[in-house]
Structures are given as C-alpha cells and as structure tokens.
Coordinates of C-alpha atoms in Angstrom, one line a residue:
M464 CA 79.9 27.6 117.2
Q465 CA 80.3 26.2 113.7
E466 CA 83.9 27.3 113.5
T467 CA 84.6 25.7 116.9
I468 CA 83.1 22.4 115.7
R469 CA 85.1 22.6 112.5
Y470 CA 88.3 23.2 114.5
L471 CA 87.7 20.4 117.0
L472 CA 86.9 17.9 114.2
G473 CA 89.8 19.1 112.0
W474 CA 87.6 19.6 109.0
A475 CA 89.5 20.8 106.0
G476 CA 89.0 24.4 104.7
A477 CA 89.4 25.7 101.1
S478 CA 93.1 24.7 101.1
G479 CA 92.3 21.1 101.7
F480 CA 93.8 21.2 105.2
G481 CA 92.6 22.0 108.7
S482 CA 93.5 22.2 112.3
K483 CA 94.5 18.5 112.5
S484 CA 96.8 18.7 109.5
T485 CA 100.6 18.3 110.2
A486 CA 103.6 20.0 108.7
E487 CA 104.6 16.7 107.0
E488 CA 101.1 16.3 105.5
V489 CA 100.9 19.8 104.0
T490 CA 104.4 19.4 102.4
K491 CA 103.9 15.8 101.3
T492 CA 103.7 16.7 97.6
L493 CA 106.9 18.8 97.8
S494 CA 109.6 16.2 97.8
D495 CA 112.3 18.4 96.4
L496 CA 113.0 21.7 98.1
H497 CA 116.7 21.6 97.3
P498 CA 116.7 24.9 95.4
I499 CA 115.4 26.6 98.6
T500 CA 117.5 28.3 101.2
A501 CA 115.6 29.3 104.4
I502 CA 116.4 31.3 107.5
I503 CA 114.2 30.2 110.4
T504 CA 114.4 32.1 113.7
G505 CA 113.5 30.3 117.0
A506 CA 114.3 26.9 115.5
T507 CA 115.9 25.3 118.6
S508 CA 112.6 24.0 120.0
G509 CA 108.9 23.7 119.5
I510 CA 107.2 24.9 116.4
G511 CA 110.4 26.4 115.0
E512 CA 112.3 23.1 115.3
E513 CA 109.5 21.1 113.7
T514 CA 109.3 23.7 110.9
A515 CA 113.1 23.3 110.3
R516 CA 112.9 19.5 110.5
V517 CA 110.1 19.2 107.9
L518 CA 111.8 21.7 105.5
A519 CA 115.0 19.8 105.9
M520 CA 113.1 16.5 105.2
R521 CA 112.0 18.1 101.9
G522 CA 115.5 19.1 101.0
A523 CA 115.8 22.8 101.9
R524 CA 119.1 24.3 103.0
L525 CA 118.6 25.8 106.5
I526 CA 120.2 28.7 108.3
L527 CA 119.4 28.5 112.0
P528 CA 120.1 31.7 113.9
A529 CA 120.2 31.4 117.6
R530 CA 121.2 33.1 120.8
N531 CA 121.9 29.8 122.4
L532 CA 124.4 28.2 120.0
K533 CA 124.6 25.0 122.0
A534 CA 120.9 24.5 121.6
A535 CA 121.1 25.3 117.9
V536 CA 123.9 22.8 117.3
E537 CA 121.9 20.1 119.2
T538 CA 118.9 20.9 116.9
K539 CA 121.1 20.5 113.9
A540 CA 122.4 17.2 115.2
R541 CA 118.8 15.9 115.7
I542 CA 117.8 16.9 112.2
T543 CA 120.9 15.6 110.4
G544 CA 120.7 12.4 112.5
E545 CA 117.3 11.8 110.9
F546 CA 118.1 13.3 107.5
P547 CA 121.9 12.9 106.9
E548 CA 121.9 14.8 103.6
S549 CA 120.6 18.0 105.3
E550 CA 122.6 21.1 104.9
I551 CA 122.3 23.2 108.0
I552 CA 124.3 26.3 109.1
V553 CA 124.2 27.7 112.6
L554 CA 124.9 31.4 113.1
P555 CA 124.7 33.6 116.3
L556 CA 121.7 35.9 116.7
D557 CA 120.1 37.7 119.6
L558 CA 116.9 39.2 118.3
S559 CA 116.6 41.6 121.3
S560 CA 119.9 43.3 120.2
L561 CA 119.8 45.4 117.0
S562 CA 123.6 45.2 116.8
S563 CA 123.4 41.4 116.9
V564 CA 120.8 41.5 114.1
R565 CA 123.2 43.6 112.0
S566 CA 126.1 41.3 112.7
F567 CA 124.0 38.2 111.8
V568 CA 123.1 39.7 108.5
T569 CA 126.7 40.6 107.7
R570 CA 127.8 37.0 108.5
F571 CA 125.0 35.5 106.4
L572 CA 125.7 37.8 103.4
S573 CA 129.4 36.9 103.6
L574 CA 128.4 33.3 102.9
Q575 CA 127.2 34.4 99.4
L576 CA 124.2 32.1 99.6
P577 CA 120.8 32.7 98.0
L578 CA 117.8 33.4 100.2
N579 CA 114.4 32.3 99.2
L580 CA 112.6 32.0 102.5
L581 CA 112.6 33.9 105.8
I582 CA 110.5 32.6 108.6
N583 CA 110.3 35.0 111.6
N584 CA 109.2 32.4 114.2
A585 CA 111.1 33.2 117.4
G586 CA 109.1 34.4 120.3
K587 CA 109.6 35.5 123.9
F588 CA 107.2 36.1 126.8
S589 CA 108.9 38.4 129.4
H590 CA 107.1 37.8 132.7
N591 CA 108.8 40.8 134.4
H592 CA 109.6 44.2 133.1
S593 CA 113.0 44.4 131.4
L594 CA 114.6 46.4 128.6
S595 CA 116.8 45.4 125.7
E596 CA 120.3 46.8 125.4
D597 CA 118.7 49.3 123.0
G598 CA 116.2 50.5 125.7
I599 CA 113.2 48.8 124.2
E600 CA 110.8 46.6 126.3
M601 CA 112.2 43.1 125.9
T602 CA 109.1 41.2 124.6
F603 CA 108.5 43.8 121.9
A604 CA 112.2 44.0 121.1
T605 CA 112.5 40.3 120.6
N606 CA 109.2 39.3 119.0
Y607 CA 108.8 42.3 116.7
L608 CA 111.5 44.9 116.4
G609 CA 114.4 42.5 115.9
H610 CA 112.4 40.7 113.2
F611 CA 111.5 44.0 111.6
L612 CA 115.2 45.0 111.3
L613 CA 116.2 41.4 110.2
T614 CA 113.6 41.5 107.4
K615 CA 114.5 45.0 106.3
L616 CA 118.2 44.1 106.0
L617 CA 117.5 40.9 104.0
I618 CA 114.9 42.2 101.6
E619 CA 117.4 43.1 98.9
K620 CA 119.0 39.6 99.1
M621 CA 115.6 38.0 98.8
A622 CA 114.6 40.2 95.9
E623 CA 117.9 39.5 94.1
T624 CA 117.5 35.7 94.7
A625 CA 114.0 35.7 93.4
S626 CA 115.0 37.7 90.3
S627 CA 118.0 35.5 89.4
T628 CA 116.3 32.1 90.1
G629 CA 112.7 32.8 89.1
I630 CA 111.6 31.3 92.4
E631 CA 109.2 33.4 94.5
G632 CA 110.7 34.6 97.7
R633 CA 108.4 34.3 100.8
I634 CA 108.5 35.9 104.2
V635 CA 106.4 34.3 106.9
N636 CA 105.7 36.2 110.2
V637 CA 104.5 33.9 113.0
S638 CA 102.0 35.8 115.1
S639 CA 99.3 34.6 117.5
G640 CA 95.5 34.9 117.8
I641 CA 96.3 36.7 121.1
Y642 CA 97.0 39.8 119.1
T643 CA 93.2 40.6 119.4
W644 CA 93.7 41.0 123.1
F645 CA 95.4 44.3 122.7
S646 CA 93.4 47.5 122.1
G647 CA 94.4 51.1 122.3
D648 CA 97.3 53.1 121.0
G649 CA 100.1 50.5 120.7
L650 CA 103.0 52.9 120.3
R651 CA 101.9 55.0 123.3
Y652 CA 101.5 51.9 125.4
L653 CA 105.0 50.8 124.4
D654 CA 106.4 54.1 125.4
L655 CA 104.7 54.1 128.7
V656 CA 105.5 50.5 129.6
T657 CA 109.1 50.9 128.5
R658 CA 109.5 54.0 130.7
K659 CA 107.7 52.2 133.6
K660 CA 105.0 54.9 133.6
I661 CA 102.3 52.2 133.9
E662 CA 102.2 48.8 135.6
Y663 CA 103.8 46.1 133.5
D664 CA 101.2 43.7 132.1
A665 CA 103.1 40.7 130.6
T666 CA 100.2 39.3 128.6
R667 CA 99.1 42.6 127.2
T668 CA 102.6 43.5 126.2
Y669 CA 103.0 40.1 124.5
A670 CA 99.7 40.7 122.7
L671 CA 101.0 44.0 121.4
S672 CA 104.1 42.3 120.0
K673 CA 102.0 39.9 118.2
L674 CA 99.7 42.6 116.8
A675 CA 102.9 44.3 115.6
N676 CA 103.7 41.1 113.6
V677 CA 100.4 41.3 111.9
L678 CA 100.7 45.1 111.1
H679 CA 104.3 44.5 109.9
T680 CA 103.1 41.9 107.4
I681 CA 100.5 44.3 105.9
E682 CA 102.9 47.2 105.4
L683 CA 105.7 44.9 104.3
A684 CA 103.6 43.3 101.6
E685 CA 102.6 46.7 100.3
K686 CA 106.2 47.9 100.1
L687 CA 107.4 44.7 98.4
Q688 CA 104.7 45.2 95.8
E689 CA 105.7 48.9 95.3
K690 CA 109.3 47.7 94.9
G691 CA 108.2 45.2 92.3
A692 CA 110.0 42.4 94.2
Y693 CA 109.0 38.8 93.5
V694 CA 108.7 38.3 97.2
T695 CA 105.5 37.8 99.3
A696 CA 104.9 38.4 103.0
N697 CA 102.2 36.7 105.0
C698 CA 101.3 36.1 108.7
V699 CA 100.2 32.9 110.5
H700 CA 98.6 31.9 113.7
P701 CA 100.0 28.4 114.6
G702 CA 97.2 27.6 117.1
I703 CA 97.2 26.8 120.8
V704 CA 100.1 24.6 121.7
R705 CA 102.1 24.1 124.8
T706 CA 105.8 25.0 124.0
R707 CA 108.7 26.2 126.0
L708 CA 107.3 29.7 125.8
T709 CA 104.3 28.7 128.0
R710 CA 106.1 26.1 130.1
D711 CA 108.2 28.9 131.5
R712 CA 105.1 29.8 133.5
E713 CA 104.6 26.4 135.2
G714 CA 102.2 26.6 138.2
F715 CA 98.7 25.7 139.3
L716 CA 96.9 28.4 137.4
T717 CA 98.8 27.8 134.2
D718 CA 98.3 24.0 134.5
L719 CA 94.6 24.5 135.1
A720 CA 94.2 26.8 132.2
F721 CA 95.9 24.4 129.8
A722 CA 93.9 21.5 131.2
M723 CA 90.7 23.4 130.5
A724 CA 91.9 24.2 127.0
S725 CA 93.4 20.8 126.2
K726 CA 90.7 20.0 123.7
L727 CA 91.6 23.1 121.7
M728 CA 95.4 22.5 121.8
K729 CA 97.4 21.3 118.8
T730 CA 100.4 19.0 118.8
I731 CA 103.6 20.6 117.7
P732 CA 103.5 18.9 114.2
Q733 CA 100.0 20.3 113.8
A734 CA 101.1 23.8 115.0
A735 CA 103.9 23.9 112.5
A736 CA 101.6 23.0 109.6
T737 CA 100.4 26.5 108.8
T738 CA 103.9 28.0 108.8
C739 CA 105.1 25.3 106.4
Y740 CA 102.0 25.6 104.2
V741 CA 102.4 29.3 103.8
A742 CA 106.2 29.0 103.4
V743 CA 106.3 26.5 100.5
H744 CA 102.9 25.3 99.2
P745 CA 102.2 26.2 95.6
A746 CA 98.6 27.2 96.4
V747 CA 100.0 30.3 98.2
A748 CA 102.0 31.5 95.3
G749 CA 101.4 35.2 94.7
V750 CA 99.4 35.6 97.9
T751 CA 100.7 38.4 100.0
G752 CA 99.7 40.6 103.0
K753 CA 97.3 37.9 104.3
Y754 CA 96.7 36.2 107.6
F755 CA 96.4 32.4 107.8
V756 CA 94.9 30.1 110.5
D757 CA 94.8 26.3 110.2
C758 CA 96.4 26.5 106.7
N759 CA 93.5 28.7 105.5
Q760 CA 93.3 32.4 104.8
I761 CA 91.1 34.5 107.1
S762 CA 90.5 38.2 107.6
P763 CA 92.3 39.7 110.6
S764 CA 90.3 41.6 113.2
E765 CA 89.2 45.0 111.8
E766 CA 88.9 46.3 115.4
V767 CA 92.7 46.3 115.9
V768 CA 94.2 46.0 112.4
S769 CA 94.3 48.8 109.9
R770 CA 96.5 50.1 107.1
K771 CA 96.8 53.4 108.9
E772 CA 98.2 51.7 112.1
A773 CA 100.5 49.5 109.9
A774 CA 102.0 52.5 108.2
R775 CA 102.4 54.3 111.6
L776 CA 104.1 51.3 113.2
W777 CA 106.5 51.0 110.2
A778 CA 107.5 54.7 110.5
A779 CA 108.1 54.3 114.2
S780 CA 110.1 51.1 113.7
E781 CA 112.3 52.8 111.1
E782 CA 113.1 55.4 113.7
M783 CA 113.7 53.0 116.5
T784 CA 116.2 51.0 114.4
M785 CA 118.1 53.9 112.9
E786 CA 121.8 53.5 113.8
N787 CA 122.5 57.2 114.3
I788 CA 119.6 57.5 116.8
L789 CA 120.8 54.5 118.7
S790 CA 124.3 55.8 118.8
R791 CA 123.1 59.2 120.0
D792 CA 120.9 57.6 122.7
K793 CA 123.8 55.4 124.0
A794 CA 126.1 58.4 124.2
M795 CA 123.6 60.4 126.3

C-alpha cells in the first residue's frame, strides 16, 4: 500500500526522482551530450521517440534503426524541426530477422562512428501465433532475440569507444513489470509455443520476452565485467503507459482495462524518464546488472529471476543466433 501511495503521489526515491518525473527533468543538468553517440531501437513512436527527442535536445548524436524507414524519417524530421542542430542517422533494421540485425551492424560499423549508448527499446505484441523468418516465435524474436544479437555484435565497438574516449558505455534494456506474469520453464515454453504444441497465449508469450530482457541484462553485465569492458548493462521498467503497442488491441475490454488503470498510467514523457536516467545520469555511473523502476533501483522478482536461468538463456540464445545452425535449418 505504501509503495502504491508513493507511486500515485510521485514521491521521489533515493535518486531524487519518482513516477511523475519526466525525461526532460531527469536530464536537466546534462546540457551537453555532444560526445555521446546513441543507438535507440523502436524510436519511431511512444517511449522510444521521446527518449530520442530528449537525448537529441541534450546534444547526443542519434542512430535510429527502423523497419519502417518512412516512420523513422518522419521522427527525424520532428526532432530536427525542434532541435535543428541535431545529428540523426536513419538505418534499416527488422529486429525479428537475424540477417537484418547483421546487416544493420555492418552498415553502422561502416560509418566508423563511436558508440557510447545502446538502448534496446523496441517492442512487439503479436496477438496471433506467427514465426520469424528464422523460425522463432515472433514476439520473442523481436523483443528479445534480435536485441540479444544486436547487443552481442556491438559490444566490441562499445568497449573500444569507452577505452579510447574514457566515457563509460551504457546498455539499457527496456523490459516491463509484466515479466513477473511468466512462470515455469521459459525455454521449454518457447519451444512448445513455437512448434504450436500448446495453445498460443499472447500475453504470456509477451511476458516471457520481457523476462528474457531482464535475464539478458544480468548475464550481459557479468560478461562485460569479466571482459573488463568499461561498459554497463541495466534494465528498466518504464511504467504503465498507453502506446501504439497497446492501442493495437482497441476494443471494449481493452478500453475498460485502461480506464480502470488510468490513475496508475504515466504520460509518455514520464515513461521515458527511467530510460533516460539510466542511460545518461551521472548517478548511475558504474552501476551494472540492475533493474530500475521510476528512476530508482529495485530488486527483480526472485521467483522468476536467477543467475542460473540467465546463464541458461544466454547459452540457448547463442545457439539460436549461430549462423551455421541457421543456414543448416534453412537448407533442411
């Protein structure tokens, strides 16, 4: 009850910020992010676009990957219209396609730009069962596996940038509190739902993808530390907000649910605050492998999150993204 009251009133936590803080407010003291180059997935609308807008406001160079290039160009136009000095580069990327992820990384690296910040924000909620071109359930492929491979392929560039510039690299995975809705063996569930051996449950599958984001963060942070990279990895829950992801499910029940939850919902500027805080605020320097809500660090649910499951998911993800296995499967 106390946490709910604190949330509704927007009381600040240890960070000095709370549920009512906006992305502009948490970055207010950071007037010059010109040394920062950031990749932000899912920046064509909602939380991702607000994150991009505020980082551009503070001077960061932005790389906007997008499946819909027209939407990305329109986002770029809106941001540069407000901040004419912004440097924004649009590149094609379909996170559900592992080959597209590889192509994006090749294009980005050819630009010979530094990379300080990677924000894995893009999300998808597949209402009906569908598979990616690589044979992976679509929600999981887009929300988690594509980001896993993207991050893996960019780690060296981020480590090199941090070493040469002395600026800490940061990876931010955008998850959701809905990750706690999934219980059981995630990899077995993924296998069964992919092969249509069980009935497709869109919400449970989405929850699994968001749990995977949390587990990815834990194992990634460990591996970065083992590598000695000056790069951190953290995970955020932006809060309850109505974006295009949920508007795709318009209808009486959806509208009723959001009406009942309206007092708990954030505006998009408020929802982008935690991402921006973890991405650039000095107070988060050196913090890694943690989970943030309302710009404050909290402990993830021990019932569904463990180091053992994080390591297990990482190993399975390595296998799912191996080029030789994918080539073999396509040839079969």
